Amino acid sequence: MIRIQDLSYRYPEGGFRLLLPELDVARGEAVALIGPSGSGKTTLLRLISGILLPEAGRIHVGDQDVSSLSESERRAFRVAGIGLVFQEFELVEYLSILDNVLLPFRLHGRLRLRDADRERAAGTLQDLSLGDKMDRRPAHLSQGERQRVAIARALVTEAPLILADEPTGNLDPQTKGQVVELLRTKAGEAGATLLMVTHDHALLDLFGRVLEFGEEEGATTLVDREGAQ
Ligand code: ADP
Ligand code: MG
């Protein structure tokens, strides 16, 4: 599903450099990404989703060579092909919760909004205990509730790849478990691949594979730790 070769990335501001000789993630895998703050986890998700372009190397997602797409092609690829949960949620303040969840359909012409999609969006919000808050604006939700809206939005298009950046960061322990279960279950049902950044070591048992970011002599290292399953 994801194939990365000889990847090199540097922010224009300089300083940090991500070097990744090789990474392969199979379709349907559930992978946790762990590692210290600043080690490049978010940067890697931005590269895989085509928000950032590598300086060198190749990133394939499915049959797309993401790094060779134009800006507008990358945007279309991202909206239709990836369910993204950003660290900062990126909710649209003037839209209701339900409309935030349905936003991917409005952003991309290839995704047509059908009644079934509305029902699925409402159902996912209900699964995340937000069923009674669908008509509210994001400003009238708690941080944890906003985070769950972002998760519902990532699930609604049933994309083949879900990238989630610390999606449980603002949640209480019980909700954390529920949210990861939901992400795992929905990804599993759809045969989707899941990559999730987390600092929560208690959640690692739920993943088939754990990749640990580190640094050695200025280069990124990614160590495959034994997953629990
Ligand atoms: P992580 O998600 O593992 O905490 P990031 O991928 O966000 O780490 O950041 C990796 C490094 O890149 C950090 O040193 C961070 O300061 C730097 N960085 C992140 N975003 C930017 C940016 N937009 N411009 C310049 N440097 C950045
Ligand atoms: Mg990060």
PDB file of C-alpha atoms and ligand atoms in Angstrom:
ATOM      1  CA  MET A   1       0.000   0.000   0.000  1.00  0.00           C
ATOM      2  CA  ILE A   2       2.837   2.339   0.903  1.00  0.00           C
ATOM      3  CA  ARG A   3       6.284   2.023  -0.594  1.00  0.00           C
ATOM      4  CA  ILE A   4       9.003   4.526   0.197  1.00  0.00           C
ATOM      5  CA  GLN A   5      12.481   4.451  -1.283  1.00  0.00           C
ATOM      6  CA  ASP A   6      15.489   6.669  -0.602  1.00  0.00           C
ATOM      7  CA  LEU A   7      13.341   9.424   0.820  1.00  0.00           C
ATOM      8  CA  SER A   8      14.977  12.668   1.823  1.00  0.00           C
ATOM      9  CA  TYR A   9      13.142  15.729   3.110  1.00  0.00           C
ATOM     10  CA  ARG A  10      14.229  19.029   4.633  1.00  0.00           C
ATOM     11  CA  TYR A  11      11.999  21.938   5.638  1.00  0.00           C
ATOM     12  CA  PRO A  12      12.927  25.096   3.718  1.00  0.00           C
ATOM     13  CA  GLU A  13      13.767  26.711   7.060  1.00  0.00           C
ATOM     14  CA  GLY A  14      16.480  24.079   7.479  1.00  0.00           C
ATOM     15  CA  GLY A  15      17.488  22.238  10.596  1.00  0.00           C
ATOM     16  CA  PHE A  16      15.556  19.004  10.568  1.00  0.00           C
ATOM     17  CA  ARG A  17      16.191  16.375   7.939  1.00  0.00           C
ATOM     18  CA  LEU A  18      14.215  13.184   7.387  1.00  0.00           C
ATOM     19  CA  LEU A  19      16.100  10.392   5.644  1.00  0.00           C
ATOM     20  CA  LEU A  20      14.292   7.140   5.081  1.00  0.00           C
ATOM     21  CA  PRO A  21      15.982   4.535   2.871  1.00  0.00           C
ATOM     22  CA  GLU A  22      13.020   2.166   2.781  1.00  0.00           C
ATOM     23  CA  LEU A  23       9.559   1.587   4.150  1.00  0.00           C
ATOM     24  CA  ASP A  24       6.911  -0.861   2.978  1.00  0.00           C
ATOM     25  CA  VAL A  25       3.460  -1.121   4.486  1.00  0.00           C
ATOM     26  CA  ALA A  26       1.124  -3.786   3.143  1.00  0.00           C
ATOM     27  CA  ARG A  27      -2.560  -3.278   2.365  1.00  0.00           C
ATOM     28  CA  GLY A  28      -4.683  -3.780   5.455  1.00  0.00           C
ATOM     29  CA  GLU A  29      -1.815  -3.442   7.920  1.00  0.00           C
ATOM     30  CA  ALA A  30      -2.383  -1.504  11.154  1.00  0.00           C
ATOM     31  CA  VAL A  31       0.837   0.269  12.061  1.00  0.00           C
ATOM     32  CA  ALA A  32       1.624   2.414  15.094  1.00  0.00           C
ATOM     33  CA  LEU A  33       4.319   5.079  14.743  1.00  0.00           C
ATOM     34  CA  ILE A  34       6.118   5.987  17.933  1.00  0.00           C
ATOM     35  CA  GLY A  35       9.207   8.015  18.765  1.00  0.00           C
ATOM     36  CA  PRO A  36      10.313  11.186  20.513  1.00  0.00           C
ATOM     37  CA  SER A  37       8.752  14.553  19.836  1.00  0.00           C
ATOM     38  CA  GLY A  38      10.430  16.195  16.851  1.00  0.00           C
ATOM     39  CA  SER A  39      11.620  12.908  15.344  1.00  0.00           C
ATOM     40  CA  GLY A  40       9.629  13.379  12.129  1.00  0.00           C
ATOM     41  CA  LYS A  41       6.422  11.400  12.606  1.00  0.00           C
ATOM     42  CA  THR A  42       4.133  14.198  11.466  1.00  0.00           C
ATOM     43  CA  THR A  43       6.523  15.065   8.632  1.00  0.00           C
ATOM     44  CA  LEU A  44       6.330  11.488   7.348  1.00  0.00           C
ATOM     45  CA  LEU A  45       2.508  11.574   7.359  1.00  0.00           C
ATOM     46  CA  ARG A  46       2.606  14.891   5.455  1.00  0.00           C
ATOM     47  CA  LEU A  47       4.909  13.335   2.863  1.00  0.00           C
ATOM     48  CA  ILE A  48       2.779  10.198   2.450  1.00  0.00           C
ATOM     49  CA  SER A  49      -0.328  12.340   1.992  1.00  0.00           C
ATOM     50  CA  GLY A  50       1.364  14.612  -0.555  1.00  0.00           C
ATOM     51  CA  ILE A  51       1.102  17.754   1.559  1.00  0.00           C
ATOM     52  CA  LEU A  52       4.899  17.943   1.372  1.00  0.00           C
ATOM     53  CA  LEU A  53       7.029  16.875  -1.571  1.00  0.00           C
ATOM     54  CA  PRO A  54      10.283  15.006  -0.973  1.00  0.00           C
ATOM     55  CA  GLU A  55      13.609  16.515  -1.901  1.00  0.00           C
ATOM     56  CA  ALA A  56      14.644  13.130  -3.262  1.00  0.00           C
ATOM     57  CA  GLY A  57      13.255   9.610  -3.395  1.00  0.00           C
ATOM     58  CA  ARG A  58       9.933   8.014  -4.221  1.00  0.00           C
ATOM     59  CA  ILE A  59       6.669   7.643  -2.345  1.00  0.00           C
ATOM     60  CA  HIS A  60       4.098   5.248  -3.756  1.00  0.00           C
ATOM     61  CA  VAL A  61       0.636   4.961  -2.257  1.00  0.00           C
ATOM     62  CA  GLY A  62      -1.397   2.230  -3.912  1.00  0.00           C
ATOM     63  CA  ASP A  63      -0.615   2.596  -7.601  1.00  0.00           C
ATOM     64  CA  GLN A  64       0.084   6.342  -7.349  1.00  0.00           C
ATOM     65  CA  ASP A  65       3.555   7.821  -7.390  1.00  0.00           C
ATOM     66  CA  VAL A  66       2.608  10.656  -5.059  1.00  0.00           C
ATOM     67  CA  SER A  67       5.810  12.595  -5.603  1.00  0.00           C
ATOM     68  CA  SER A  68       5.186  12.875  -9.350  1.00  0.00           C
ATOM     69  CA  LEU A  69       1.673  14.339  -9.075  1.00  0.00           C
ATOM     70  CA  SER A  70       0.888  18.013  -9.548  1.00  0.00           C
ATOM     71  CA  GLU A  71      -0.395  20.063  -6.653  1.00  0.00           C
ATOM     72  CA  SER A  72      -4.039  19.727  -7.724  1.00  0.00           C
ATOM     73  CA  GLU A  73      -3.637  15.998  -8.411  1.00  0.00           C
ATOM     74  CA  ARG A  74      -2.139  15.529  -4.971  1.00  0.00           C
ATOM     75  CA  ARG A  75      -5.056  17.359  -3.418  1.00  0.00           C
ATOM     76  CA  ALA A  76      -7.554  15.170  -5.266  1.00  0.00           C
ATOM     77  CA  PHE A  77      -5.592  12.047  -4.326  1.00  0.00           C
ATOM     78  CA  ARG A  78      -5.598  13.125  -0.691  1.00  0.00           C
ATOM     79  CA  VAL A  79      -9.297  13.943  -0.439  1.00  0.00           C
ATOM     80  CA  ALA A  80     -10.465  10.752  -2.136  1.00  0.00           C
ATOM     81  CA  GLY A  81      -7.725   8.330  -1.156  1.00  0.00           C
ATOM     82  CA  ILE A  82      -6.761   9.160   2.410  1.00  0.00           C
ATOM     83  CA  GLY A  83      -8.646   9.572   5.644  1.00  0.00           C
ATOM     84  CA  LEU A  84      -6.557  12.107   7.536  1.00  0.00           C
ATOM     85  CA  VAL A  85      -6.713  12.987  11.203  1.00  0.00           C
ATOM     86  CA  PHE A  86      -4.475  15.991  11.749  1.00  0.00           C
ATOM     87  CA  GLN A  87      -2.820  16.732  15.055  1.00  0.00           C
ATOM     88  CA  GLU A  88      -4.584  20.112  15.103  1.00  0.00           C
ATOM     89  CA  PHE A  89      -7.931  18.648  13.886  1.00  0.00           C
ATOM     90  CA  GLU A  90      -8.399  21.339  11.188  1.00  0.00           C
ATOM     91  CA  LEU A  91     -12.131  21.698  11.700  1.00  0.00           C
ATOM     92  CA  VAL A  92     -14.010  24.439   9.845  1.00  0.00           C
ATOM     93  CA  GLU A  93     -15.456  26.703  12.519  1.00  0.00           C
ATOM     94  CA  TYR A  94     -18.452  28.017  10.571  1.00  0.00           C
ATOM     95  CA  LEU A  95     -19.739  24.559   9.623  1.00  0.00           C
ATOM     96  CA  SER A  96     -21.800  22.259  11.817  1.00  0.00           C
ATOM     97  CA  ILE A  97     -20.246  19.063  13.137  1.00  0.00           C
ATOM     98  CA  LEU A  98     -22.136  17.003  10.567  1.00  0.00           C
ATOM     99  CA  ASP A  99     -21.006  19.282   7.734  1.00  0.00           C
ATOM    100  CA  ASN A 100     -17.430  19.103   8.972  1.00  0.00           C
ATOM    101  CA  VAL A 101     -17.609  15.328   8.735  1.00  0.00           C
ATOM    102  CA  LEU A 102     -19.082  15.593   5.229  1.00  0.00           C
ATOM    103  CA  LEU A 103     -16.473  18.138   4.134  1.00  0.00           C
ATOM    104  CA  PRO A 104     -14.404  15.695   2.033  1.00  0.00           C
ATOM    105  CA  PHE A 105     -17.435  15.229  -0.221  1.00  0.00           C
ATOM    106  CA  ARG A 106     -17.727  18.974  -0.785  1.00  0.00           C
ATOM    107  CA  LEU A 107     -14.031  19.393  -1.466  1.00  0.00           C
ATOM    108  CA  HIS A 108     -13.826  16.837  -4.175  1.00  0.00           C
ATOM    109  CA  GLY A 109     -16.011  16.392  -7.224  1.00  0.00           C
ATOM    110  CA  ARG A 110     -15.213  12.712  -7.591  1.00  0.00           C
ATOM    111  CA  LEU A 111     -16.851  11.948  -4.280  1.00  0.00           C
ATOM    112  CA  ARG A 112     -20.615  12.338  -4.675  1.00  0.00           C
ATOM    113  CA  LEU A 113     -22.564  12.853  -1.511  1.00  0.00           C
ATOM    114  CA  ARG A 114     -25.367  10.307  -1.283  1.00  0.00           C
ATOM    115  CA  ASP A 115     -28.006   9.710   1.384  1.00  0.00           C
ATOM    116  CA  ALA A 116     -26.032   6.645   2.451  1.00  0.00           C
ATOM    117  CA  ASP A 117     -23.014   8.861   3.108  1.00  0.00           C
ATOM    118  CA  ARG A 118     -25.049  11.194   5.298  1.00  0.00           C
ATOM    119  CA  GLU A 119     -26.357   8.194   7.190  1.00  0.00           C
ATOM    120  CA  ARG A 120     -22.863   6.768   7.609  1.00  0.00           C
ATOM    121  CA  ALA A 121     -21.578  10.140   8.827  1.00  0.00           C
ATOM    122  CA  ALA A 122     -24.393  10.379  11.369  1.00  0.00           C
ATOM    123  CA  GLY A 123     -23.817   6.748  12.400  1.00  0.00           C
ATOM    124  CA  THR A 124     -20.089   7.317  12.911  1.00  0.00           C
ATOM    125  CA  LEU A 125     -20.811  10.416  14.986  1.00  0.00           C
ATOM    126  CA  GLN A 126     -23.200   8.307  17.055  1.00  0.00           C
ATOM    127  CA  ASP A 127     -20.523   5.599  17.488  1.00  0.00           C
ATOM    128  CA  LEU A 128     -18.264   8.346  18.814  1.00  0.00           C
ATOM    129  CA  SER A 129     -20.972   9.572  21.240  1.00  0.00           C
ATOM    130  CA  LEU A 130     -21.551  12.772  19.278  1.00  0.00           C
ATOM    131  CA  GLY A 131     -24.977  11.896  17.924  1.00  0.00           C
ATOM    132  CA  ASP A 132     -26.693  14.646  19.913  1.00  0.00           C
ATOM    133  CA  LYS A 133     -24.180  17.324  18.873  1.00  0.00           C
ATOM    134  CA  MET A 134     -24.238  17.045  15.083  1.00  0.00           C
ATOM    135  CA  ASP A 135     -25.827  20.467  14.593  1.00  0.00           C
ATOM    136  CA  ARG A 136     -23.363  22.350  16.804  1.00  0.00           C
ATOM    137  CA  ARG A 137     -20.356  24.340  15.681  1.00  0.00           C
ATOM    138  CA  PRO A 138     -16.885  23.089  16.634  1.00  0.00           C
ATOM    139  CA  ALA A 139     -16.404  26.052  19.004  1.00  0.00           C
ATOM    140  CA  HIS A 140     -19.143  24.593  21.200  1.00  0.00           C
ATOM    141  CA  LEU A 141     -17.360  21.291  21.725  1.00  0.00           C
ATOM    142  CA  SER A 142     -14.639  20.189  24.129  1.00  0.00           C
ATOM    143  CA  GLN A 143     -11.153  19.357  22.802  1.00  0.00           C
ATOM    144  CA  GLY A 144     -11.880  15.645  23.107  1.00  0.00           C
ATOM    145  CA  GLU A 145     -15.136  16.050  21.177  1.00  0.00           C
ATOM    146  CA  ARG A 146     -13.383  18.048  18.447  1.00  0.00           C
ATOM    147  CA  GLN A 147     -10.859  15.283  18.146  1.00  0.00           C
ATOM    148  CA  ARG A 148     -13.621  12.720  17.678  1.00  0.00           C
ATOM    149  CA  VAL A 149     -15.177  14.861  14.927  1.00  0.00           C
ATOM    150  CA  ALA A 150     -11.822  14.827  13.123  1.00  0.00           C
ATOM    151  CA  ILE A 151     -11.769  11.042  13.437  1.00  0.00           C
ATOM    152  CA  ALA A 152     -15.312  10.699  12.092  1.00  0.00           C
ATOM    153  CA  ARG A 153     -14.326  12.851   9.103  1.00  0.00           C
ATOM    154  CA  ALA A 154     -11.336  10.610   8.383  1.00  0.00           C
ATOM    155  CA  LEU A 155     -13.569   7.534   8.350  1.00  0.00           C
ATOM    156  CA  VAL A 156     -16.497   8.829   6.304  1.00  0.00           C
ATOM    157  CA  THR A 157     -15.049   8.471   2.794  1.00  0.00           C
ATOM    158  CA  GLU A 158     -13.968   4.881   3.486  1.00  0.00           C
ATOM    159  CA  ALA A 159     -10.559   5.641   2.038  1.00  0.00           C
ATOM    160  CA  PRO A 160      -8.092   2.786   1.511  1.00  0.00           C
ATOM    161  CA  LEU A 161      -5.550   4.531   3.748  1.00  0.00           C
ATOM    162  CA  ILE A 162      -6.101   6.184   7.119  1.00  0.00           C
ATOM    163  CA  LEU A 163      -3.376   8.404   8.555  1.00  0.00           C
ATOM    164  CA  ALA A 164      -3.951   9.561  12.102  1.00  0.00           C
ATOM    165  CA  ASP A 165      -1.620  11.905  13.959  1.00  0.00           C
ATOM    166  CA  GLU A 166      -1.944  11.380  17.712  1.00  0.00           C
ATOM    167  CA  PRO A 167      -5.723  11.000  17.443  1.00  0.00           C
ATOM    168  CA  THR A 168      -6.043  10.078  21.103  1.00  0.00           C
ATOM    169  CA  GLY A 169      -3.957  12.935  22.508  1.00  0.00           C
ATOM    170  CA  ASN A 170      -6.872  14.801  24.106  1.00  0.00           C
ATOM    171  CA  LEU A 171      -9.004  11.878  25.184  1.00  0.00           C
ATOM    172  CA  ASP A 172      -9.555  10.267  28.546  1.00  0.00           C
ATOM    173  CA  PRO A 173      -8.207   6.711  28.941  1.00  0.00           C
ATOM    174  CA  GLN A 174     -11.534   5.003  28.321  1.00  0.00           C
ATOM    175  CA  THR A 175     -12.354   7.035  25.218  1.00  0.00           C
ATOM    176  CA  LYS A 176      -8.820   6.470  23.896  1.00  0.00           C
ATOM    177  CA  GLY A 177      -9.374   2.725  23.809  1.00  0.00           C
ATOM    178  CA  GLN A 178     -12.792   3.162  22.160  1.00  0.00           C
ATOM    179  CA  VAL A 179     -11.452   5.505  19.506  1.00  0.00           C
ATOM    180  CA  VAL A 180      -8.573   3.254  18.547  1.00  0.00           C
ATOM    181  CA  GLU A 181     -10.894   0.248  18.479  1.00  0.00           C
ATOM    182  CA  LEU A 182     -13.220   2.172  16.199  1.00  0.00           C
ATOM    183  CA  LEU A 183     -10.385   3.184  13.887  1.00  0.00           C
ATOM    184  CA  ARG A 184      -9.126  -0.413  13.829  1.00  0.00           C
ATOM    185  CA  THR A 185     -12.591  -1.886  13.257  1.00  0.00           C
ATOM    186  CA  LYS A 186     -13.576   0.541  10.500  1.00  0.00           C
ATOM    187  CA  ALA A 187     -10.205   0.188   8.797  1.00  0.00           C
ATOM    188  CA  GLY A 188     -10.443  -3.601   9.114  1.00  0.00           C
ATOM    189  CA  GLU A 189     -13.979  -3.768   7.681  1.00  0.00           C
ATOM    190  CA  ALA A 190     -12.938  -1.679   4.699  1.00  0.00           C
ATOM    191  CA  GLY A 191      -9.634  -3.529   4.245  1.00  0.00           C
ATOM    192  CA  ALA A 192      -7.937  -0.157   4.718  1.00  0.00           C
ATOM    193  CA  THR A 193      -4.396   0.428   5.890  1.00  0.00           C
ATOM    194  CA  LEU A 194      -4.002   2.370   9.128  1.00  0.00           C
ATOM    195  CA  LEU A 195      -0.975   4.406  10.201  1.00  0.00           C
ATOM    196  CA  MET A 196      -1.342   6.028  13.580  1.00  0.00           C
ATOM    197  CA  VAL A 197       1.101   8.189  15.514  1.00  0.00           C
ATOM    198  CA  THR A 198       0.785   7.726  19.233  1.00  0.00           C
ATOM    199  CA  HIS A 199       2.633   8.313  22.465  1.00  0.00           C
ATOM    200  CA  ASP A 200       0.330   5.940  24.223  1.00  0.00           C
ATOM    201  CA  HIS A 201       2.180   2.717  24.774  1.00  0.00           C
ATOM    202  CA  ALA A 202      -0.903   1.115  26.294  1.00  0.00           C
ATOM    203  CA  LEU A 203      -2.496   1.212  22.840  1.00  0.00           C
ATOM    204  CA  LEU A 204       0.283  -0.591  20.977  1.00  0.00           C
ATOM    205  CA  ASP A 205      -1.241  -4.022  21.580  1.00  0.00           C
ATOM    206  CA  LEU A 206      -3.996  -3.072  19.144  1.00  0.00           C
ATOM    207  CA  PHE A 207      -1.556  -2.819  16.230  1.00  0.00           C
ATOM    208  CA  GLY A 208      -0.012  -5.525  14.132  1.00  0.00           C
ATOM    209  CA  ARG A 209       3.204  -3.561  13.739  1.00  0.00           C
ATOM    210  CA  VAL A 210       5.032  -0.838  15.639  1.00  0.00           C
ATOM    211  CA  LEU A 211       7.553   1.434  13.937  1.00  0.00           C
ATOM    212  CA  GLU A 212       9.825   3.426  16.204  1.00  0.00           C
ATOM    213  CA  PHE A 213      11.408   6.668  14.989  1.00  0.00           C
ATOM    214  CA  GLY A 214      14.850   7.585  16.180  1.00  0.00           C
ATOM    215  CA  GLU A 215      17.968   9.320  15.057  1.00  0.00           C
ATOM    216  CA  GLU A 216      21.476   8.095  14.498  1.00  0.00           C
ATOM    217  CA  GLU A 217      24.315  10.251  13.246  1.00  0.00           C
ATOM    218  CA  GLY A 218      21.908  12.834  11.858  1.00  0.00           C
ATOM    219  CA  ALA A 219      19.828  10.293   9.961  1.00  0.00           C
ATOM    220  CA  THR A 220      16.342   9.069  10.786  1.00  0.00           C
ATOM    221  CA  THR A 221      16.114   5.478  11.851  1.00  0.00           C
ATOM    222  CA  LEU A 222      12.909   3.467  11.761  1.00  0.00           C
ATOM    223  CA  VAL A 223      13.017   0.327  13.815  1.00  0.00           C
ATOM    224  CA  ASP A 224      10.380  -2.368  13.379  1.00  0.00           C
ATOM    225  CA  ARG A 225       9.392  -3.419  16.856  1.00  0.00           C
ATOM    226  CA  GLU A 226       7.496  -6.597  17.371  1.00  0.00           C
ATOM    227  CA  GLY A 227       3.757  -5.912  17.224  1.00  0.00           C
ATOM    228  CA  ALA A 228       1.486  -7.692  19.661  1.00  0.00           C
ATOM    229  CA  GLN A 229      -0.518  -9.542  17.035  1.00  0.00           C
TER     230      GLN A 229
HETATM  231  P1  ADP B   1       7.028  14.788  15.422  1.00  0.00           P
HETATM  232  O1  ADP B   1       5.704  14.723  14.757  1.00  0.00           O
HETATM  233  O2  ADP B   1       7.736  13.462  15.461  1.00  0.00           O
HETATM  234  O3  ADP B   1       6.971  15.403  16.778  1.00  0.00           O
HETATM  235  P2  ADP B   1       7.624  16.667  13.294  1.00  0.00           P
HETATM  236  O4  ADP B   1       7.581  15.838  12.071  1.00  0.00           O
HETATM  237  O5  ADP B   1       6.477  17.548  13.570  1.00  0.00           O
HETATM  238  O6  ADP B   1       7.970  15.732  14.560  1.00  0.00           O
HETATM  239  O7  ADP B   1       8.897  17.600  13.258  1.00  0.00           O
HETATM  240  C1  ADP B   1      10.184  17.120  12.948  1.00  0.00           C
HETATM  241  C2  ADP B   1      11.146  18.289  12.993  1.00  0.00           C
HETATM  242  O8  ADP B   1      10.834  19.208  11.945  1.00  0.00           O
HETATM  243  C3  ADP B   1      11.135  19.093  14.282  1.00  0.00           C
HETATM  244  O9  ADP B   1      12.455  19.442  14.577  1.00  0.00           O
HETATM  245  C4  ADP B   1      10.310  20.313  13.935  1.00  0.00           C
HETATM  246  O10 ADP B   1      10.718  21.417  14.671  1.00  0.00           O
HETATM  247  C5  ADP B   1      10.608  20.504  12.469  1.00  0.00           C
HETATM  248  N1  ADP B   1       9.445  21.093  11.748  1.00  0.00           N
HETATM  249  C6  ADP B   1       8.175  20.658  11.783  1.00  0.00           C
HETATM  250  N2  ADP B   1       7.373  21.401  10.999  1.00  0.00           N
HETATM  251  C7  ADP B   1       8.163  22.350  10.454  1.00  0.00           C
HETATM  252  C8  ADP B   1       7.932  23.434   9.551  1.00  0.00           C
HETATM  253  N3  ADP B   1       6.737  23.668   9.044  1.00  0.00           N
HETATM  254  N4  ADP B   1       9.007  24.215   9.229  1.00  0.00           N
HETATM  255  C9  ADP B   1      10.229  23.960   9.734  1.00  0.00           C
HETATM  256  N5  ADP B   1      10.508  22.960  10.583  1.00  0.00           N
HETATM  257  C10 ADP B   1       9.505  22.158  10.948  1.00  0.00           C
HETATM  258 MG    MG B   2       3.838  15.344  15.412  1.00  0.00          MG
END
